Amino acid sequence: MNIACRWLTGLAAVLLLAAPVVAQERFGGLTGTVTDSSGAVLPGTTVNITSKTSDAVRSVVTGTDGVYLINDLEPGRYAVTIELAGFARTLVDDVSVGLGKTLRVDAQLKVGDLSEVVQVTGAGSRDIDLRSTLVAHNLPAEEIDRLPKGRSFQSLALTAPSVNAGEIEGGFQVNGASGAENAFTVDGIVTNSLVDGRSRQNTVFEYLQEVQVKTAGIAAEYGGALGGVISAVTKSGGNTFRGEGHYYYEGTTLGAGPVKRLVLDPSDDVTVSYVQDDKQPDHRNEIGGSIGGPILRDKLFFFGSYSPRFATRTNSYQFSNGTEPGDIERTQTFTQAFGKLTYRMGRMTASGSALYTPTTSEGTLAAFNGTAANVITSSRAANAVNLDRGFEAKQISTTGNVDVTLGTSSFMSVRGGYFYDDYKDTGIPQTTNYLYQTSSVGLGFVPAGLQGAIGTQNTPRALIVANDTTTRGFMNADYNAAFRAGGYHTLKGGFGYQHTVNDASQAYPGGYVNIYWDRDFVFQGNQGRGAYGYYEVNNRGVQGEAGADILSLYIQDQWTVGNRLTLNLGLRTENETVPSFRDGVDAMKFGFGDKLAPRLGASYDVMGDGKLKLYG
């Protein structure tokens, strides 16, 4: 029998519907009220905020109500200096600004000369963002350095409450949502897979300034993320040269042996036993470094990092159920290359960055599946293809940002970026796979050279991916302003455009063949058999290209009514066309009126002292 499955002429393009459309949040903020010793507000006070990383200085002046706000600070540590003629200068030396959070630093100035400095420690800042309803876990660089961790920023998601990991559910689950409902961003670029939603680009910690995991209360600027948002923000250069070098080793020299395998006895498919395989040589070495500093002092800065990782593992097999010994080696190279330029001039800051993460792998290690240590049922000849079988994958992400401060309490950001993700298999011969679905052992009518147990095959079955390429381009513009109107408002609005394309070519060489020895073919009744039984040929694959455009609009307002209550009100809408399996035919169309997503939250300062809030 020959059952031929037609080629799929299009991709599963409806998956594009779930692609996250995420705004590029890259900042935190500081706010506060400046008063004198009597409690009277002090308008016109200058607040200077100096980055301890880049030495960049931002200045803002308090309004008529004595309040200042600056909400476009890069995550990191800052020194805050507050000064007004006739009063001593006040210094809060160490304030940590987190991604997406606005902290409060109040000051009470004392009468004196500006040459005098009053240094405030401990109580100068409040670590609670009283106005926000966001539930997020922020990990700055200095905290990341102290944590036991792997080599991927995504692994830090597990440090946040309500985040769990599970392969069946697709990776990380936030508040019970599946892994496909999360969004991963690096400097605002969405790096999710279009197929399963997993993160497709890793970053190492040496060039990360902060990692944030948002789990609830997510604002209207974020779309398509029903689970969580895991964001990484990279470091920037400054007026001081800073650098580091690193070396990491991981492998069998430091590790324990493998856990025992649970094996089902093939003779009765009932009896189970445990098998202890040998410890196989496995070594991973990573060496690299990063450096940042000025090109033009106070104007142009750079930051760069390079960190390749080399991995080698050799498995010693007992092929053909233990009758043929042999080795297969797998070698892999994972490269991390990052570069960033930052330019500051007056009220404008512009930056551009690129991240290149290629991976190459040669050699494929089949899993042990026999009833004794290191045993595999297939023959050494059938596994010869695994000596060269591997893959090549590379991801490139680029982004550019221009941020302009328009006034003492407003700024505008324009951003664009591009993400390229490509995968292809290598070293796989164009050989059709033949697999025994029933045993031919002991069948007298089967030639001796063709007799074999269930699972016998001539070569490993392989779906060859000639290419699987995803590209995603985006452009966003946002406006932020703070003002008073029936209370204190922090208003943010913007629009975005995203274009996503997936181009794939995948096939089994010549299809693949399942052989059923000594069996009748049963389909809508017994169809009989050939001289030896029956076989089926499956010719499946994916060939084609699909893409989608998404336009988005949002507005979000933090409205503080009185001194304690803050309402977080937002609305998001999107315009999207989803492609179908047929060229020129759209599966679904959503206008701006079809995808309205309101946001509603509230926060209340319980005691009025900034130490306890209720929010939701």
Tab-separated table of N, CA and C in Angstrom, residues 38 56 74 87 141 148 209 211 214 243 253 274 297 309 389 392 394 397 425 466 507 522 534 551 574 586:
chain	number	residue	atom	x	y	z
A	38	SER	N	9.636	73.669	57.412
A	38	SER	CA	8.279	73.873	57.910
A	38	SER	C	7.254	73.036	57.162
A	56	ALA	N	26.474	60.121	33.425
A	56	ALA	CA	25.577	61.069	32.771
A	56	ALA	C	24.720	61.771	33.821
A	74	GLU	N	17.519	55.190	32.494
A	74	GLU	CA	17.902	53.802	32.278
A	74	GLU	C	18.062	53.106	33.631
A	87	PHE	N	19.588	77.458	50.564
A	87	PHE	CA	19.462	76.204	51.299
A	87	PHE	C	20.711	75.352	51.077
A	141	ALA	N	21.869	44.266	37.773
A	141	ALA	CA	23.104	43.538	37.466
A	141	ALA	C	23.825	43.067	38.718
A	148	PRO	N	23.063	32.191	42.146
A	148	PRO	CA	23.412	30.971	41.402
A	148	PRO	C	22.470	30.859	40.209
A	209	GLN	N	22.051	44.975	32.024
A	209	GLN	CA	21.923	45.904	33.139
A	209	GLN	C	20.834	45.458	34.106
A	211	VAL	N	17.161	42.574	34.440
A	211	VAL	CA	16.144	41.658	33.930
A	211	VAL	C	14.881	41.869	34.758
A	214	LYS	N	7.510	40.601	34.476
A	214	LYS	CA	6.178	41.119	34.766
A	214	LYS	C	5.206	39.947	34.795
A	243	GLY	N	35.403	47.327	32.215
A	243	GLY	CA	35.422	46.072	31.488
A	243	GLY	C	35.530	44.889	32.421
A	253	THR	N	33.497	16.685	34.656
A	253	THR	CA	34.528	16.801	35.686
A	253	THR	C	33.927	17.252	37.014
A	274	TYR	N	15.324	-0.773	35.878
A	274	TYR	CA	16.171	0.407	35.819
A	274	TYR	C	17.547	0.018	35.287
A	297	ARG	N	33.950	62.264	25.075
A	297	ARG	CA	33.503	62.427	26.451
A	297	ARG	C	32.234	63.274	26.515
A	309	ARG	N	31.108	29.970	23.449
A	309	ARG	CA	31.096	28.775	24.293
A	309	ARG	C	31.299	27.548	23.413
A	389	ARG	N	25.618	14.543	11.301
A	389	ARG	CA	24.333	15.239	11.375
A	389	ARG	C	24.389	16.359	12.408
A	392	GLU	N	22.667	24.383	11.913
A	392	GLU	CA	23.167	25.745	12.030
A	392	GLU	C	21.985	26.654	12.343
A	394	LYS	N	21.134	30.857	13.572
A	394	LYS	CA	21.673	32.173	13.906
A	394	LYS	C	20.530	33.160	14.084
A	397	SER	N	19.628	40.537	16.014
A	397	SER	CA	18.659	41.569	16.373
A	397	SER	C	19.355	42.918	16.394
A	425	ASP	N	19.112	22.255	8.986
A	425	ASP	CA	19.814	21.017	9.306
A	425	ASP	C	21.013	20.845	8.384
A	466	ALA	N	15.481	22.483	5.392
A	466	ALA	CA	16.382	23.205	4.499
A	466	ALA	C	16.527	24.645	4.947
A	507	ALA	N	11.185	18.695	4.782
A	507	ALA	CA	10.715	17.481	4.118
A	507	ALA	C	11.501	16.270	4.594
A	522	VAL	N	-5.808	-2.699	7.190
A	522	VAL	CA	-7.202	-2.509	7.573
A	522	VAL	C	-7.543	-1.034	7.467
A	534	TYR	N	2.256	-5.415	4.455
A	534	TYR	CA	2.001	-4.175	3.711
A	534	TYR	C	2.942	-3.087	4.214
A	551	LEU	N	-0.926	46.667	13.373
A	551	LEU	CA	-0.879	48.055	13.823
A	551	LEU	C	-1.500	48.119	15.213
A	574	GLU	N	-5.812	46.960	18.310
A	574	GLU	CA	-4.911	46.528	17.244
A	574	GLU	C	-5.683	46.279	15.962
A	586	ASP	N	-7.086	35.793	2.898
A	586	ASP	CA	-6.863	36.078	4.313
A	586	ASP	C	-7.780	35.216	5.173
